[in-house]
PDB file of C-alpha atoms in Angstrom:
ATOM      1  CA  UNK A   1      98.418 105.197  81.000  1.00  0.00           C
ATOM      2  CA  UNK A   2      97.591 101.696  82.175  1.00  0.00           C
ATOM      3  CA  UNK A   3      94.363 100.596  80.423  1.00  0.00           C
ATOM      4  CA  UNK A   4      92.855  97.241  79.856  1.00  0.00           C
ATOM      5  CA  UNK A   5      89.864  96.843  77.670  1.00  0.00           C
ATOM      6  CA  UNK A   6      87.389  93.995  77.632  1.00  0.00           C
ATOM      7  CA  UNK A   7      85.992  92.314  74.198  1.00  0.00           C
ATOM      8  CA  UNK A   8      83.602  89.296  73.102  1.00  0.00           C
ATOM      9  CA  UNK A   9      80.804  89.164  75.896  1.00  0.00           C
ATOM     10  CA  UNK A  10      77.031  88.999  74.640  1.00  0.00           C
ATOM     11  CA  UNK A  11      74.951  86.574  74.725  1.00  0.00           C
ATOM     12  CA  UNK A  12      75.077  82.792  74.739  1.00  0.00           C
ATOM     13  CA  UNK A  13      73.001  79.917  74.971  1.00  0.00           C
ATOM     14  CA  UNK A  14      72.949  77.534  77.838  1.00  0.00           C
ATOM     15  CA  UNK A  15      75.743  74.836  77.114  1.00  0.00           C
ATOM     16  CA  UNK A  16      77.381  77.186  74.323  1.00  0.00           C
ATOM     17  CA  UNK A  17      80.622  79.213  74.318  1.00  0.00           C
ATOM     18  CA  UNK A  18      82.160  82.553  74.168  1.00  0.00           C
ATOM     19  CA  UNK A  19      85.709  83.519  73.998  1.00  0.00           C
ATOM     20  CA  UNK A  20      86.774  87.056  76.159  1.00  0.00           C
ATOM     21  CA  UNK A  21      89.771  88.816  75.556  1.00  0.00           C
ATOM     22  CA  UNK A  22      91.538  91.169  77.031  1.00  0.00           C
ATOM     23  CA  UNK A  23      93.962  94.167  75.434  1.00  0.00           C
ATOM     24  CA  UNK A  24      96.631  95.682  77.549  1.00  0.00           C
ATOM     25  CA  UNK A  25      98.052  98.602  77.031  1.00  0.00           C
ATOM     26  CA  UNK A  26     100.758 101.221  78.709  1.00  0.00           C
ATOM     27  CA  UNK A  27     102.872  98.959  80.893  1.00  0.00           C
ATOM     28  CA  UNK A  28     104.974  95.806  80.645  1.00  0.00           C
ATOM     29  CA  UNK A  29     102.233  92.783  79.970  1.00  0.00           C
ATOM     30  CA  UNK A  30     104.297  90.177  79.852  1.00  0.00           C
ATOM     31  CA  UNK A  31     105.864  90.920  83.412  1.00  0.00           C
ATOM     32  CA  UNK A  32     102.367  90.998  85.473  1.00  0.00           C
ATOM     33  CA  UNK A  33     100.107  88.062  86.521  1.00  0.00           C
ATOM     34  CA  UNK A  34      96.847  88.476  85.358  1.00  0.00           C
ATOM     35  CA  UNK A  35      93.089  87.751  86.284  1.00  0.00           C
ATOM     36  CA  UNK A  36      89.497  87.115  85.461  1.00  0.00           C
ATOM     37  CA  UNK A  37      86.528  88.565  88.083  1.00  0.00           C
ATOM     38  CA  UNK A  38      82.918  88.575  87.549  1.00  0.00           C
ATOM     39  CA  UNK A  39      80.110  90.514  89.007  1.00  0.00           C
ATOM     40  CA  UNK A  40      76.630  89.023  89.063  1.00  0.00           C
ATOM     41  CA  UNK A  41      73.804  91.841  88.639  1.00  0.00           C
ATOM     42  CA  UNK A  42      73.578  92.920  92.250  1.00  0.00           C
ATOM     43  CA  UNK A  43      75.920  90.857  93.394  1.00  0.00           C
ATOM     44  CA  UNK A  44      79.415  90.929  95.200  1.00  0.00           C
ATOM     45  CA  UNK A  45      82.682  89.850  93.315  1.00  0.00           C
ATOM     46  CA  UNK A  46      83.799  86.566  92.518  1.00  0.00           C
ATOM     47  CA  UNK A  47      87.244  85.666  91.354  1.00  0.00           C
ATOM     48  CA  UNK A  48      87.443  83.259  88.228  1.00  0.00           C
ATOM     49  CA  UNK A  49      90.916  82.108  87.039  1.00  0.00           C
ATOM     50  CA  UNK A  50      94.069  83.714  87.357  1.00  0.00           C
ATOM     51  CA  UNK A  51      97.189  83.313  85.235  1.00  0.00           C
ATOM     52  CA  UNK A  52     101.119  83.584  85.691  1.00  0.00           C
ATOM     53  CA  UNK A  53     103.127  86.107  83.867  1.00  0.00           C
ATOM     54  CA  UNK A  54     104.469  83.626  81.619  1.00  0.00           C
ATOM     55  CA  UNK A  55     101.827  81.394  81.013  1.00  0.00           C
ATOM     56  CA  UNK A  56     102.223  78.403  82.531  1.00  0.00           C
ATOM     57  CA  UNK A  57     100.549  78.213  85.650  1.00  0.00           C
ATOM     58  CA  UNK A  58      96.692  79.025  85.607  1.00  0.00           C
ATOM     59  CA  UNK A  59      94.343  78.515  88.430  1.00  0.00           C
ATOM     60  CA  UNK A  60      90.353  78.641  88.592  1.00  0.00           C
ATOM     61  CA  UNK A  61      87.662  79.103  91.475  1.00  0.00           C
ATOM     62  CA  UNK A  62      85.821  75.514  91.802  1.00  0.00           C
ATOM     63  CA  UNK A  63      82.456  77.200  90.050  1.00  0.00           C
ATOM     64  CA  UNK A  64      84.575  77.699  86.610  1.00  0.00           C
ATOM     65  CA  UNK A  65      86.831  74.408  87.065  1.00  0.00           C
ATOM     66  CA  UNK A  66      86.858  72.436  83.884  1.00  0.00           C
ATOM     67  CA  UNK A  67      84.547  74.703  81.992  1.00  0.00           C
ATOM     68  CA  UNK A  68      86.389  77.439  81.779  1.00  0.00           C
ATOM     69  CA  UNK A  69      90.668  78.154  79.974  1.00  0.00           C
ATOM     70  CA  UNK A  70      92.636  81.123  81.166  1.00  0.00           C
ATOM     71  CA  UNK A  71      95.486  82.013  78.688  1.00  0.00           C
ATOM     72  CA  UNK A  72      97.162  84.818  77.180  1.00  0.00           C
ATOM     73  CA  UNK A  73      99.838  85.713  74.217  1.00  0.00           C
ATOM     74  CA  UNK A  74     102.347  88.130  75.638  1.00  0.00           C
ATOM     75  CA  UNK A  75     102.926  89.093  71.807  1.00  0.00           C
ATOM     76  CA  UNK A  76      99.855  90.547  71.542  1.00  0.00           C
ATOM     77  CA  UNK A  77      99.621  92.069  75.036  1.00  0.00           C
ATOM     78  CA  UNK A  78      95.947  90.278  75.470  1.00  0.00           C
ATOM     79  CA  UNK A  79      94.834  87.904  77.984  1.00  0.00           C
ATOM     80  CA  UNK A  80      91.912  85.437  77.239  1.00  0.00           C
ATOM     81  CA  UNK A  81      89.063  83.653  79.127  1.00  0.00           C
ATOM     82  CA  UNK A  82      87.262  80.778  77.142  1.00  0.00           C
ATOM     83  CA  UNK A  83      84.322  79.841  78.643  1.00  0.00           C
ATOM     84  CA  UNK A  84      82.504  76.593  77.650  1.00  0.00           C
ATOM     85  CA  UNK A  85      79.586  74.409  79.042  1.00  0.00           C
ATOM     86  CA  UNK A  86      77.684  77.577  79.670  1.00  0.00           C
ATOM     87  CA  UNK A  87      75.203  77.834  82.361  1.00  0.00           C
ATOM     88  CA  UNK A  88      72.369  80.570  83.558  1.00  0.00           C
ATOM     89  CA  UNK A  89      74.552  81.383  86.649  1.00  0.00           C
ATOM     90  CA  UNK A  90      77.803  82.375  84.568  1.00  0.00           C
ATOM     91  CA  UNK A  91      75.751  85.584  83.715  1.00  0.00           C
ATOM     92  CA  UNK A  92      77.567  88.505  84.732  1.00  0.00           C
ATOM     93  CA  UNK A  93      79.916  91.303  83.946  1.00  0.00           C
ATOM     94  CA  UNK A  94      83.316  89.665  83.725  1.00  0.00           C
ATOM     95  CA  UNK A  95      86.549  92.114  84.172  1.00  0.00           C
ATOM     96  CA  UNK A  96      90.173  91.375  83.640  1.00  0.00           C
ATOM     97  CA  UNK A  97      92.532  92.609  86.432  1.00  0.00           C
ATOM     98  CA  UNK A  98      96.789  93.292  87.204  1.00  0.00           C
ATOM     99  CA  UNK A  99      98.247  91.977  89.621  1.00  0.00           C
ATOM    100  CA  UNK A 100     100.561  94.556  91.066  1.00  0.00           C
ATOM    101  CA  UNK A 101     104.529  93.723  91.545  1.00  0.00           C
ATOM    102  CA  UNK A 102     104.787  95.647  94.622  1.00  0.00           C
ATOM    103  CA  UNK A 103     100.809  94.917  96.444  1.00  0.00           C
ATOM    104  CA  UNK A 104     100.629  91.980  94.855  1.00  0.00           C
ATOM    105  CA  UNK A 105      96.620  92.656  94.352  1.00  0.00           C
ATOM    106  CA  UNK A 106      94.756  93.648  91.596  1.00  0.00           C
ATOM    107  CA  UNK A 107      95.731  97.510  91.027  1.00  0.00           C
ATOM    108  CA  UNK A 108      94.196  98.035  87.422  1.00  0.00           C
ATOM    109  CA  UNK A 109      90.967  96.568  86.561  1.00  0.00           C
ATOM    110  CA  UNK A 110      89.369  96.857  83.155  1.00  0.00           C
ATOM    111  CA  UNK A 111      85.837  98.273  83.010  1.00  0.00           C
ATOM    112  CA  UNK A 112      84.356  94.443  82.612  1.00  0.00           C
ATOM    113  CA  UNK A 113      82.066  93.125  79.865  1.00  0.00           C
ATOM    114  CA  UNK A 114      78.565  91.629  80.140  1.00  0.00           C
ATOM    115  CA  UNK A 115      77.911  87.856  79.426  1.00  0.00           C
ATOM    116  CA  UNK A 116      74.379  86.730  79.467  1.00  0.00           C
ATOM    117  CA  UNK A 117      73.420  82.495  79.059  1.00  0.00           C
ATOM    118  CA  UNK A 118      69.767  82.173  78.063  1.00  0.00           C
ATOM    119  CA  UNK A 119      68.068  80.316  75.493  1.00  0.00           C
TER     120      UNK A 119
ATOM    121  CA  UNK B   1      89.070  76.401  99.540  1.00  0.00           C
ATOM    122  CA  UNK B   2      89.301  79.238 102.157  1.00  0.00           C
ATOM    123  CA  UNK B   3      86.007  80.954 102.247  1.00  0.00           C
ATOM    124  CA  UNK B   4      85.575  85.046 103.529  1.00  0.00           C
ATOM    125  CA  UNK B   5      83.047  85.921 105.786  1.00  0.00           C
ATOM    126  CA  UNK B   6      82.586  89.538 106.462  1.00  0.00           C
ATOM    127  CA  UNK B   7      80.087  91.504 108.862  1.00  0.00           C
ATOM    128  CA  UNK B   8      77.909  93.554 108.934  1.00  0.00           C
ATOM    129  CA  UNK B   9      76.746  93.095 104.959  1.00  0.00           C
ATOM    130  CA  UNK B  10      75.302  96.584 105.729  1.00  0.00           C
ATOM    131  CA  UNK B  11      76.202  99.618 107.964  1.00  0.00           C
ATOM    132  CA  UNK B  12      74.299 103.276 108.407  1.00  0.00           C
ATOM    133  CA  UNK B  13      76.622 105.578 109.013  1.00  0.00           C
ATOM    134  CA  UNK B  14      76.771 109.648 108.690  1.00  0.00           C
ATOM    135  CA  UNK B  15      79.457 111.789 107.855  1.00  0.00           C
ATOM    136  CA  UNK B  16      82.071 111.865 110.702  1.00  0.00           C
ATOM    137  CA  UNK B  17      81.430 108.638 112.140  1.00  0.00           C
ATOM    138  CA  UNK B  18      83.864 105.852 112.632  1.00  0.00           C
ATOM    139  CA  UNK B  19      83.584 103.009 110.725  1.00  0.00           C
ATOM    140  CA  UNK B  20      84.767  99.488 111.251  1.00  0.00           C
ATOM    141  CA  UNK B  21      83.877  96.027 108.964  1.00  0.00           C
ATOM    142  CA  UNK B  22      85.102  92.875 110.135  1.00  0.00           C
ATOM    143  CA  UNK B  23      86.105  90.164 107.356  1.00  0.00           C
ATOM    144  CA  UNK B  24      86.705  86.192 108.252  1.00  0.00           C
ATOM    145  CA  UNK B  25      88.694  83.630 106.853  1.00  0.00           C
ATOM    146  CA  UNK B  26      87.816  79.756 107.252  1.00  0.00           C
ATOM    147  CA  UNK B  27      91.589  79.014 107.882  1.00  0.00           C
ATOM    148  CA  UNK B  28      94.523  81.112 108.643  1.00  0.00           C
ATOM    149  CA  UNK B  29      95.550  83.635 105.764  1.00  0.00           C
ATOM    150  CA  UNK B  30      98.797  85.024 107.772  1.00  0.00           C
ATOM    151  CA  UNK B  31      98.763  89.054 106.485  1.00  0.00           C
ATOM    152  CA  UNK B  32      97.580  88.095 103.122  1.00  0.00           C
ATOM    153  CA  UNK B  33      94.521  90.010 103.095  1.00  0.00           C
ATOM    154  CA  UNK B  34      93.337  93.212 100.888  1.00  0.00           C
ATOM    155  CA  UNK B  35      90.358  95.279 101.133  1.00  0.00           C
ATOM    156  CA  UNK B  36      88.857  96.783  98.215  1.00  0.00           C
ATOM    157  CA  UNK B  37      86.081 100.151  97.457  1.00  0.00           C
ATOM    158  CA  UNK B  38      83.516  99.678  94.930  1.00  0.00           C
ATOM    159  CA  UNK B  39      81.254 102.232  93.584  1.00  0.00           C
ATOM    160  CA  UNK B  40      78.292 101.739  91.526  1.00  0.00           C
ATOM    161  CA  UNK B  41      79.231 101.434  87.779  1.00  0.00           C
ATOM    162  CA  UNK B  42      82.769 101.698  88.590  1.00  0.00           C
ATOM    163  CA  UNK B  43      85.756  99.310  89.068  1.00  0.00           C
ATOM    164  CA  UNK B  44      87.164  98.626  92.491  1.00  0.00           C
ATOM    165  CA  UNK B  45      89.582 100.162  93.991  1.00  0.00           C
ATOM    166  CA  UNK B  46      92.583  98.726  96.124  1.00  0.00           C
ATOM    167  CA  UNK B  47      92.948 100.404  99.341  1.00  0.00           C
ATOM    168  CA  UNK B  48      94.908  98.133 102.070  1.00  0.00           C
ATOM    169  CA  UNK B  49      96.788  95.445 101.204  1.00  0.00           C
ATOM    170  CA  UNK B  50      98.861  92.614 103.135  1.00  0.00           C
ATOM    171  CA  UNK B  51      96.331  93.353 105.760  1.00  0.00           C
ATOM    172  CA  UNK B  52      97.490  96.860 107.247  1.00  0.00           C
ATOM    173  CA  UNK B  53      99.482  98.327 104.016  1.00  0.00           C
ATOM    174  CA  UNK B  54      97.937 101.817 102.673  1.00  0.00           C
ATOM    175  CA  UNK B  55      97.934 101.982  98.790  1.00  0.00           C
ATOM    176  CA  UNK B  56      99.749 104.528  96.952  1.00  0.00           C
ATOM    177  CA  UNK B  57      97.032 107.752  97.067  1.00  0.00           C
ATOM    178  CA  UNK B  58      94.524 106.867  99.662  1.00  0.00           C
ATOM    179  CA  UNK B  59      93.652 108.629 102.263  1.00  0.00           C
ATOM    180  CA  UNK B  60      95.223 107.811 105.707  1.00  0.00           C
ATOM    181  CA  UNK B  61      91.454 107.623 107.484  1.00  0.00           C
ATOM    182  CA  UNK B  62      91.643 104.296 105.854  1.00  0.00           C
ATOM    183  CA  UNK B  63      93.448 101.671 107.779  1.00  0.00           C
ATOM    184  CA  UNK B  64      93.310  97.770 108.085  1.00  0.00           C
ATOM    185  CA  UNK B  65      94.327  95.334 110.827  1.00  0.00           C
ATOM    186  CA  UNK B  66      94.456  91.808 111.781  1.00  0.00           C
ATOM    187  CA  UNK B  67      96.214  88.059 111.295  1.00  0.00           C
ATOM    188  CA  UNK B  68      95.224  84.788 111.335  1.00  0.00           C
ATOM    189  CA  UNK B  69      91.792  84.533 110.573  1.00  0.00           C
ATOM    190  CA  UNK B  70      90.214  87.656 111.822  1.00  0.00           C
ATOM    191  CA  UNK B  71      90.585  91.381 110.329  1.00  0.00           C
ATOM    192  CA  UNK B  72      89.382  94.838 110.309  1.00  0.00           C
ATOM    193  CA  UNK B  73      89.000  98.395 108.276  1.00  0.00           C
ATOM    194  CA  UNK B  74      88.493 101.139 109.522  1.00  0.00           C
ATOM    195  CA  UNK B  75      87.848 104.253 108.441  1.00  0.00           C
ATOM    196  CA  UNK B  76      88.557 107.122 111.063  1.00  0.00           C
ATOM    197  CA  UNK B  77      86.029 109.795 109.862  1.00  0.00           C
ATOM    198  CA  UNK B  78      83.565 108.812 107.176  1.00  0.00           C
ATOM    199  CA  UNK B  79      83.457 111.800 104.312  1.00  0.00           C
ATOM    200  CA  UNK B  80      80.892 111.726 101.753  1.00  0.00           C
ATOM    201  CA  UNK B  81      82.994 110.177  98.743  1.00  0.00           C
ATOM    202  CA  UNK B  82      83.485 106.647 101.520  1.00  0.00           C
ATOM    203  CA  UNK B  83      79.791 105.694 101.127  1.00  0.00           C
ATOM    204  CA  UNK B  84      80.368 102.555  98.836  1.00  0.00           C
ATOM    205  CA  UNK B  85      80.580  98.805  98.872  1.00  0.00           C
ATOM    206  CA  UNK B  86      83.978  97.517 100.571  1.00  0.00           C
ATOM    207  CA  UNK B  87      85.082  94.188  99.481  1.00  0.00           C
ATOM    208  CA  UNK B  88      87.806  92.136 101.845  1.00  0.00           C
ATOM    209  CA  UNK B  89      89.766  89.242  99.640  1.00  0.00           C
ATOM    210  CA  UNK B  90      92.630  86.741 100.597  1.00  0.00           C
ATOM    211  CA  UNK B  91      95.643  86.314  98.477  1.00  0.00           C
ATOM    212  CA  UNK B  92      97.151  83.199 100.361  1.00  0.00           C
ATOM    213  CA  UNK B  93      96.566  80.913  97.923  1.00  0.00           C
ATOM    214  CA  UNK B  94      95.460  81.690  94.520  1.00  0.00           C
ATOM    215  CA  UNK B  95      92.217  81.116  94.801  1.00  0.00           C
ATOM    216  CA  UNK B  96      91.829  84.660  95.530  1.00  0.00           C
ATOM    217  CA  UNK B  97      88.128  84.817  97.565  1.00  0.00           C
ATOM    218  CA  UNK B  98      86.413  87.712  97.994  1.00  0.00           C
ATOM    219  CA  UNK B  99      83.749  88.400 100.811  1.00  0.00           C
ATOM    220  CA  UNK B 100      80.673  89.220 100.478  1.00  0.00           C
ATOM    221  CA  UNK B 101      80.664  92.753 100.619  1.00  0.00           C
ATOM    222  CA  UNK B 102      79.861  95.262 103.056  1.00  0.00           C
ATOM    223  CA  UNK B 103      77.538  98.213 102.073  1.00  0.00           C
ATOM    224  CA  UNK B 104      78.351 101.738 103.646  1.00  0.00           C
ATOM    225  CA  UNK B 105      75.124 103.564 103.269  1.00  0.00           C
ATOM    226  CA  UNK B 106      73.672 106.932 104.813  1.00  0.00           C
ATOM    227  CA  UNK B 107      71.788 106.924 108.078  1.00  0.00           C
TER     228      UNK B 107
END
């Protein structure tokens, strides 16, 4: 069974950091493309970074540019978001999603993890 | 960066009816478009991808259309379990938008 499980949300202070991970389990990690989402409280879906299956192309929605690093270690079957420069309007609940290899969309989605910036 | 626009952001509807939400792109996105259910709580769900391709287990009332820049789903006959939030998103480039959202909600 296909699961991915969020870790490492809470609660940060404007201009801090947190560091998300990811753990896959049940299929092949190290063969899928992978990527971050985030759902503000009563708000629609916004994609945040995405990542090739080997590593070494990332990408990141304009809102996240230069704050945020997408990476993963295939060894450990976990895919990471580290999110710096903090700011009220990264609140939300941030999932980790598969790219399928025959849809090429996002066909397993973890069940997301809440990160709040206040002081 | 292409931007989605999708329409209505909120449709009535009762059980039987047919059901259409129209999604936007700024520039051409060719076929590369999915549509995705979302219910409350829960994780979305993929239902149509490259614009008109069913996903593995989902109901045939479901179907998607369109090129270009403009795009549709439909569902045929709307059954209790459809009343959700339905999310359209291009894949063209990999800055993967999403739209806004359209909310299916009982008349």
């Amino acid at each position: 069974e296909v699961q991915l499980v969020e870790s490492g949300g809470g609660l940060a202070q404007p201009g801090g950091s947190l560091r998300l991970s990811c753990a896959a389990s049940g299929f092949s990690f190290p063969s899928y493309a992978m990527n971050w989402v985030r759902q503000s409280p009563g708000k629609g879906l916004e994609w945040v970074s995405a990542i090739s299956f080997h590593g070494t192309d990332t990408y990141y929605a304009d809102s996240v540019k230069g704050r945020f690093t997408i990476s993963r270690d295939n060894s450990k079957n976990t895919l990471y978001l580290q999110m710096d420069s903090l700011r009220a309007e990264d609140t939300a609940v941030y999932s980790c999603a598969r790219v399928g290899l025959t849809t090429a969309n996002f066909d397993y989605w973890g069940q997301g993890i809440l990160v709040t910036v206040s002081s | 960066d292409i931007q989605m626009t999708q329409s209505p952001s909120t449709l009535s509807a009762s059980v039987g009816d047919r059901v259409t939400i129209t999604c936007r792109a700024s520039q051409s996105i060719s076929s590369w478009l999915a549509w995705y259910q979302q219910k409350p709580g829960k994780a979305p769900k993929l239902l149509i991808y490259k614009a008109s391709s069913l996903e593995t287990g989902v109901p045939s009332r479901f179907s998607g259309s369109g090129s270009g820049t403009e795009f549709t789903l439909t569902i045929s006959s709307l059954q209790p379990d459809d009343f959700a939030t339905y999310y359209c998103q291009q894949y063209n480039t990999f800055s993967r938008a999403f739209g806004l959202g359209t909310k299916v909600e009982f008349k």
